[in-house]
């Protein structure tokens, strides 16, 4: 790196330690990869980009404390993060107070953007839309008339499950139960009443590390119906965890399978090469988030006549992102920072072999407008 | 009236570090130089520097621990007051203007110190092992949050939220409400369970902590009180006005300090800082007054020998309830502050691990010792929020510039072994080491020190375990809390 | 000071007077009775009692609230779930019990809560995974006799966990013996952080992942649950996609064969559904010689799936858990009450200094106790892993907490109490999980709250736990 | 009596509890077959002396020799294995072990079954009362029975040297007599060497051969029991004469 | 009668520790309770002070029933005690120990404590003075700042007495207050107990095994055996009671008391 370049820093915040770190690390790594691969345009403008990863430990206090640290580093112009909406919400207050732009790869919680902050954006879909898309599809599965909804009691899992439930009811499915569980290993007790209620489909709003185990245990206990879940299922690890029982499981995703977009496959390969492990869910989104940020900064610099832009200018430039072609599809932010049109994919697990994960069958693709867009279109 | 203990600490102060200083004037001089150096360094740190993380990790703790250092120095009281006032009321805000993350740290330290002091009343003074202490903190945060958050709770729907323009007054009233509600809940829980002995009490309080969290997490149906796992958003805070913001702006201009970020949030932080240190100050006074009173002595008596205490006319349950309620009240009031400061209240902030980490502050610092607990809270909070983090950041910075030590490229450090992933690992080791080397805590209360010395010569079979020896305690309770 | 110490037998008034009877005394002096018959009978009694009590309560609730939700008949649902709830309660209850033993043994001797014990359990689970996974990787796992494999895995985990517990005691607790009891509590917490992330570092470096899935798929004997029939000899009669599958029975015995439209199959899998036998990929369904693929094409007409809930699949792992736990508890009981070392441990638990005067090496007794507690934790870990399939370095926390609760519930320091506490907690949880669902305002998320209330209630009426000896202080 | 080297020899012993200097250079010796008594006011360091010998506390300075071999720094169980039995202050029965189990624990270092049975018999002949109560929990015995059990327990290991710390404390007068009687019998019949600490100095001196007077951690007087009994100061201070 | 105990019984599981004991304590007297080990003496004290609940019987103190009261309430009613095995608050100073003893006579208010109201400061000052005086009375002058645990045994016993006196009791129950003291020390202790009665006007009841103390100080003696009261009377009556000699004193001790200590009792009485 040339010494005369001005230094710009991009921070990431995600859990790097603790049980959720597998996803958090994937976020961190993907951002690092994006910065490494895509900082060329900025270098040409005379800026070098440094990456500062923070560990929010999936804890609000730590996230906020990090956020304070981040906003005080004048060189940091953008943040990619977080994994947990519970951490993103308070931390983004701090960013917003200081005009620092945040692009979230994973916070699907509606409140993240519904606050309407100019600095807060996300590249992923929303729980409300995703849950509803899942329910709409579930209603079309032949023979499914009753569903049982589980969630992991987190802002994410419960949020998406609630939206699923609402739409399922609207679609005329009968919801036999709505339950939250923090259990991570032994689901025996939870499975018993499900067996007795005999739902045709179980929807589990949660993350693969929990749901994969649940599914394998539910099958072993004799459950015979279908399983479905949100993008938290989208990890090759799911196949390892659920084994044969997971075959046939439906899941919605806000990220296209790498087989759909060539770029995504390239990303997965690069990732694997650099970090020696497979990319996890939200990795592609994190890469996109970082790319958008880099692009936004470059745009802001240009608009500023080549000089170091202010944070507000960067935020403005990021919000202005239009038609950005990312791994997860084209992204244009609406006024709240949601992608105007987000793709929601319905996939089905095809094999218990995790190497085959990318060959899961894509059953349906829906492009759904963000609520703000939808409202604009209907009026 | 505890002349002997005062004498002990004076003697300790003289003989230790301060023993080298010939007289108070030199000591004061030393302290002034010390402060000047530390503050100067802090203000001159440059975030662009490669070694920034490590530098700030050394200098900031040296600064924030200085009030304790000053307090322990053998100098006249007025000098102590002046110097501590200087550090806390003048230096800290200025440092905050230059970098508000230090303000954040200072506020967090105050919050946790307040919590630790509250828990110290329960565990340290009265000897009741409470593993669910965080629940009372949650109660305070939720009380404030429910009446100010715009989340779709029943409070919001009924339109009984406190409007933003009256939140300044309401905040103060709610601190009192937080105190009352937490204390009442403490009493309600205490009534049935305080008859249980030590470890049984521990499990019940632990369970209670979880119950409060579960209720918060599920309090969104059938009626939405807590907004469930989504948490309460946009919680109100005592607002700053344009006048204050302008003044901070002027100040920064006068001092010629460049403010990173916006002035308004900075002003808000400074306001919170002053609220936090005032609350901590009040809590310190309260804790101190409790300790040196009929109540404090009764608690010590209960801790050391319940049977003897009740036979001497100390009403066990009432005194224990009092400890429980007062500890809870501290937590409740700080919870209100916390809710307002975070502007977001969610169940995730109130887990068992938080309870445990507050307990660790109390024990690491020195059970029952107010100064020790303060130090413990500072150290554990700084460790968790600054030191360990900066360690990772430093390594990352070195990676970024491809730093080479002894021929090893830091960049080649495997990601699996990234220090950020092992903060808790390191924290765990530090906890173990601190306890092994200072089992009575960093600044033990003088009577605890007494308890410990007895065993120095006989690590294997301490004679303290001999009930009924004339001079040993007749009661194992004296050997530990929560028997 | 109520001195709680290691003790294995509750004091029950009536039983005490019975014990004085000469015949009973003679029987009691027989070691087979004392160390085998009595403990096993006691365990059976606890299982039956816990199940019975919970069943009665559940039905009582169903009388009070017959229809908690429209179209849900609570009593009918309970009947459907009853066997399942009991089996699951027993399974998890024994796991809790085995972990609780570690807390209780250590507490009995040193009077402090070994908070790192949950991580010792976790290490047991991880070691169990390492061994089975290595065997699987070498391709030999399928050739092992289950009767050798399971003990091999469990005992290895016991050795590692037990050794670890001893090491921890040596490094982090022994130097603190004699300091206030909260001090080792904090080192224990520190250690548990250390262990969790230490193990994670190890598996992250060696495996790049920390979701550790036991290769149970490759273990034939684990795959087929034992179906218990409650409604007569014919199981199923399942109708999928218009085809009726009937499990063949001969002389009232259910065979592992299925009949579909006249043809007989040894195993059928439709979609994800396996009817008996080994799950086979859909395309592999074979009948004697003919392929049967008509079923697959249509997908499933789930409406027609008939009431299959009368079958309860008892997972083999639950049986393994129960058997291993029983064997180990019997051994432990013998060890503590019937051997010299056991006596030494009990003496140390009551008075360390005096035990030393008698010539007992206190440190060794403490180490043995830690080894035992750790070994039980390790065994529980391996069995838990086999049962649930996937473990992580974070898996210890919740079962550890629950087991700690169970130990207190049973009366901390009391070995039998740990067993009863574990079973009670497991059963209470299982029943709560199974019934709370039907109450619209409640649900399973309130299970822990109710379980906790049960704990408080029990402690209010029995302040030293279910079996804890209330040794009143002699003032 | 001074034929062989003393069985137990203590030289210039200094023991501390934290910063409390409990023993300030105690020296004494006990010959084989002797009863030696330590008398002194409360806190003089009598119990501490016994505890230091048996390894319960470690001296900071000084020597303790058992049959000419240093035992300083050994752990309590190692000292016990060398043939020192200690009946601690306050009896210290294992409350939840039965009388039999208490005795079994006392015989921890006895390897042979036959020896064990023999000692058990011996204990029961010495204390027939204990035989009636073999299955009773130690904690429920009365104070006197506990004291008997404590002595019997110490004898199970057949120690060469017996350290007795206030065996009569808190006992009813009848039992005090009985205990002193037994101590004397054990000394005469089983030929044990005994170091006895007693507040009831008069009775102690009656059965002892020699005595030492301790005062605030130091030996201030040592003589034969007979001479101590007639010593003016001793009579005044420790025997309660005015 | 200051204290009237009627038909009080207490069992632990199978052990009937106290069996329908009836006794009365005269205002201003010094009485003793003696009996073999395990006779139920301490248990009786525990029943009186509310540590154990009596199975049956009545306890009337100062005209008020004590049945069902908690130990702290009994203390407040004017009955204080010491313990057979010393139970001081080991790491508190001697002065603090005595101050805790006065708890039931103090106003305990959080508000006053926190505000450091004048009334609070006055109370603290009075309390300190009172505790200092009591220490002086008990012969512990100047030891107030010592940590209780570091005192010699005899002094600890005195602190226990001073602590019990701090609650201004009408009746003080002493459980083997001279156990482990040498004869010289017990003589001093006896003098102290007398002064408690004579100077402070507090009624004294003690449990003792040391016959010199019992016979030398008591005006009235009750004897328990196997939980039952087997005798009651003046010291000379008790000494001559064959049942008491059989169960408790033993022939040697009974005869041994007089020759060894011919004039202790008389000498003390003469002072
Ligand atoms: N466990 C202990 N911790 C601290 N100091 C102790 C301890 N035990 C004894 N001491 C101190 O050591 C000194 C000697 O005590 P020791 O118990 O040996 O006396 P003693 O002669 O046996 O007295 P007593 O007749 O009361 O039993 C005393 O000053 C006492 O305060
Ligand atoms: N908490 C208790 N639990 C069971 N038994 C008890 C309890 N307290 C006392 N006992 C029993 O009650 C009986 C009377 O005991 P107590 O302590 O009153 O005797 P004492 O007369 O004070 O004897 P000593 O003179 O030895 O102190 C004894 O047999 C004792 O074992
Ligand atoms: Mg002694
Ligand atoms: Mg008694």
PDB file of N, CA and C in Angstrom, chain A residues 13 27 80-89 102-113 120-127 156 282 338:
ATOM      1  N   UNK A  13     -19.429  -5.287  12.505  1.00  0.00           N
ATOM      2  CA  UNK A  13     -19.803  -5.699  13.860  1.00  0.00           C
ATOM      3  C   UNK A  13     -20.641  -6.961  13.749  1.00  0.00           C
ATOM      4  N   UNK A  27     -19.766 -13.261   8.393  1.00  0.00           N
ATOM      5  CA  UNK A  27     -20.017 -11.863   8.026  1.00  0.00           C
ATOM      6  C   UNK A  27     -18.704 -11.102   7.968  1.00  0.00           C
ATOM      7  N   UNK A  80     -20.592  -2.373   8.418  1.00  0.00           N
ATOM      8  CA  UNK A  80     -21.411  -3.493   7.957  1.00  0.00           C
ATOM      9  C   UNK A  80     -21.735  -4.329   9.186  1.00  0.00           C
ATOM     10  N   UNK A  81     -22.991  -4.545   9.445  1.00  0.00           N
ATOM     11  CA  UNK A  81     -23.375  -5.328  10.621  1.00  0.00           C
ATOM     12  C   UNK A  81     -24.839  -5.113  10.891  1.00  0.00           C
ATOM     13  N   UNK A  82     -25.408  -5.765  11.779  1.00  0.00           N
ATOM     14  CA  UNK A  82     -24.939  -6.802  12.679  1.00  0.00           C
ATOM     15  C   UNK A  82     -25.589  -8.110  12.278  1.00  0.00           C
ATOM     16  N   UNK A  83     -25.403  -9.116  13.116  1.00  0.00           N
ATOM     17  CA  UNK A  83     -26.146 -10.349  12.885  1.00  0.00           C
ATOM     18  C   UNK A  83     -27.492 -10.293  13.624  1.00  0.00           C
ATOM     19  N   UNK A  84     -27.450  -9.837  14.855  1.00  0.00           N
ATOM     20  CA  UNK A  84     -28.647  -9.883  15.686  1.00  0.00           C
ATOM     21  C   UNK A  84     -29.368  -8.544  15.659  1.00  0.00           C
ATOM     22  N   UNK A  85     -30.642  -8.585  15.371  1.00  0.00           N
ATOM     23  CA  UNK A  85     -31.416  -7.346  15.358  1.00  0.00           C
ATOM     24  C   UNK A  85     -31.400  -6.698  16.729  1.00  0.00           C
ATOM     25  N   UNK A  86     -31.373  -7.526  17.764  1.00  0.00           N
ATOM     26  CA  UNK A  86     -31.355  -6.994  19.114  1.00  0.00           C
ATOM     27  C   UNK A  86     -30.126  -6.132  19.374  1.00  0.00           C
ATOM     28  N   UNK A  87     -29.071  -6.390  18.664  1.00  0.00           N
ATOM     29  CA  UNK A  87     -27.864  -5.586  18.810  1.00  0.00           C
ATOM     30  C   UNK A  87     -27.875  -4.437  17.807  1.00  0.00           C
ATOM     31  N   UNK A  88     -28.386  -4.720  16.625  1.00  0.00           N
ATOM     32  CA  UNK A  88     -28.382  -3.702  15.577  1.00  0.00           C
ATOM     33  C   UNK A  88     -29.235  -2.505  15.968  1.00  0.00           C
ATOM     34  N   UNK A  89     -30.366  -2.771  16.606  1.00  0.00           N
ATOM     35  CA  UNK A  89     -31.278  -1.668  16.901  1.00  0.00           C
ATOM     36  C   UNK A  89     -30.646  -0.611  17.808  1.00  0.00           C
ATOM     37  N   UNK A 102     -24.808   2.563   8.092  1.00  0.00           N
ATOM     38  CA  UNK A 102     -24.709   1.138   8.383  1.00  0.00           C
ATOM     39  C   UNK A 102     -25.461   0.385   7.293  1.00  0.00           C
ATOM     40  N   UNK A 103     -24.855  -0.667   6.799  1.00  0.00           N
ATOM     41  CA  UNK A 103     -25.576  -1.529   5.876  1.00  0.00           C
ATOM     42  C   UNK A 103     -25.617  -2.910   6.507  1.00  0.00           C
ATOM     43  N   UNK A 104     -26.810  -3.374   6.715  1.00  0.00           N
ATOM     44  CA  UNK A 104     -26.935  -4.649   7.402  1.00  0.00           C
ATOM     45  C   UNK A 104     -27.068  -5.794   6.413  1.00  0.00           C
ATOM     46  N   UNK A 105     -26.303  -6.845   6.629  1.00  0.00           N
ATOM     47  CA  UNK A 105     -26.432  -8.012   5.766  1.00  0.00           C
ATOM     48  C   UNK A 105     -27.490  -8.985   6.250  1.00  0.00           C
ATOM     49  N   UNK A 106     -27.905  -8.869   7.483  1.00  0.00           N
ATOM     50  CA  UNK A 106     -28.645  -9.991   8.066  1.00  0.00           C
ATOM     51  C   UNK A 106     -29.837  -9.600   8.915  1.00  0.00           C
ATOM     52  N   UNK A 107     -29.966  -8.323   9.260  1.00  0.00           N
ATOM     53  CA  UNK A 107     -31.043  -7.966  10.169  1.00  0.00           C
ATOM     54  C   UNK A 107     -32.353  -7.832   9.409  1.00  0.00           C
ATOM     55  N   UNK A 108     -33.121  -8.899   9.462  1.00  0.00           N
ATOM     56  CA  UNK A 108     -34.372  -8.898   8.721  1.00  0.00           C
ATOM     57  C   UNK A 108     -35.525  -8.303   9.521  1.00  0.00           C
ATOM     58  N   UNK A 109     -35.258  -7.990  10.784  1.00  0.00           N
ATOM     59  CA  UNK A 109     -36.297  -7.417  11.636  1.00  0.00           C
ATOM     60  C   UNK A 109     -36.867  -6.137  11.024  1.00  0.00           C
ATOM     61  N   UNK A 110     -38.187  -6.008  11.058  1.00  0.00           N
ATOM     62  CA  UNK A 110     -38.817  -4.873  10.378  1.00  0.00           C
ATOM     63  C   UNK A 110     -38.388  -3.534  10.953  1.00  0.00           C
ATOM     64  N   UNK A 111     -38.149  -3.509  12.273  1.00  0.00           N
ATOM     65  CA  UNK A 111     -37.857  -2.227  12.910  1.00  0.00           C
ATOM     66  C   UNK A 111     -36.528  -1.630  12.504  1.00  0.00           C
ATOM     67  N   UNK A 112     -35.669  -2.452  11.980  1.00  0.00           N
ATOM     68  CA  UNK A 112     -34.345  -1.938  11.636  1.00  0.00           C
ATOM     69  C   UNK A 112     -34.479  -0.773  10.657  1.00  0.00           C
ATOM     70  N   UNK A 113     -35.299  -0.970   9.653  1.00  0.00           N
ATOM     71  CA  UNK A 113     -35.449   0.102   8.667  1.00  0.00           C
ATOM     72  C   UNK A 113     -36.715   0.921   8.891  1.00  0.00           C
ATOM     73  N   UNK A 120     -29.463   3.988   7.995  1.00  0.00           N
ATOM     74  CA  UNK A 120     -29.599   2.547   8.203  1.00  0.00           C
ATOM     75  C   UNK A 120     -30.190   1.872   6.972  1.00  0.00           C
ATOM     76  N   UNK A 121     -29.454   0.944   6.417  1.00  0.00           N
ATOM     77  CA  UNK A 121     -29.900   0.224   5.224  1.00  0.00           C
ATOM     78  C   UNK A 121     -29.692  -1.258   5.423  1.00  0.00           C
ATOM     79  N   UNK A 122     -30.347  -2.018   4.584  1.00  0.00           N
ATOM     80  CA  UNK A 122     -30.045  -3.452   4.596  1.00  0.00           C
ATOM     81  C   UNK A 122     -30.149  -4.009   3.194  1.00  0.00           C
ATOM     82  N   UNK A 123     -29.398  -5.083   2.977  1.00  0.00           N
ATOM     83  CA  UNK A 123     -29.452  -5.694   1.650  1.00  0.00           C
ATOM     84  C   UNK A 123     -30.317  -6.935   1.657  1.00  0.00           C
ATOM     85  N   UNK A 124     -30.759  -7.338   2.867  1.00  0.00           N
ATOM     86  CA  UNK A 124     -31.538  -8.564   2.918  1.00  0.00           C
ATOM     87  C   UNK A 124     -33.017  -8.234   2.942  1.00  0.00           C
ATOM     88  N   UNK A 125     -33.808  -9.259   2.840  1.00  0.00           N
ATOM     89  CA  UNK A 125     -35.251  -9.063   2.858  1.00  0.00           C
ATOM     90  C   UNK A 125     -35.724  -8.801   4.265  1.00  0.00           C
ATOM     91  N   UNK A 126     -37.019  -8.751   4.395  1.00  0.00           N
ATOM     92  CA  UNK A 126     -37.610  -8.449   5.688  1.00  0.00           C
ATOM     93  C   UNK A 126     -38.379  -9.646   6.192  1.00  0.00           C
ATOM     94  N   UNK A 127     -38.439  -9.715   7.514  1.00  0.00           N
ATOM     95  CA  UNK A 127     -39.157 -10.826   8.117  1.00  0.00           C
ATOM     96  C   UNK A 127     -40.603 -10.900   7.664  1.00  0.00           C
ATOM     97  N   UNK A 156     -35.368 -12.234  15.559  1.00  0.00           N
ATOM     98  CA  UNK A 156     -35.427 -12.741  14.188  1.00  0.00           C
ATOM     99  C   UNK A 156     -36.437 -13.874  14.043  1.00  0.00           C
ATOM    100  N   UNK A 282     -25.718 -15.421   5.056  1.00  0.00           N
ATOM    101  CA  UNK A 282     -25.449 -13.996   5.229  1.00  0.00           C
ATOM    102  C   UNK A 282     -24.047 -13.610   4.769  1.00  0.00           C
ATOM    103  N   UNK A 338     -34.612  -0.087   2.852  1.00  0.00           N
ATOM    104  CA  UNK A 338     -34.897  -1.458   2.402  1.00  0.00           C
ATOM    105  C   UNK A 338     -34.615  -1.548   0.921  1.00  0.00           C
TER     106      UNK A 338
END
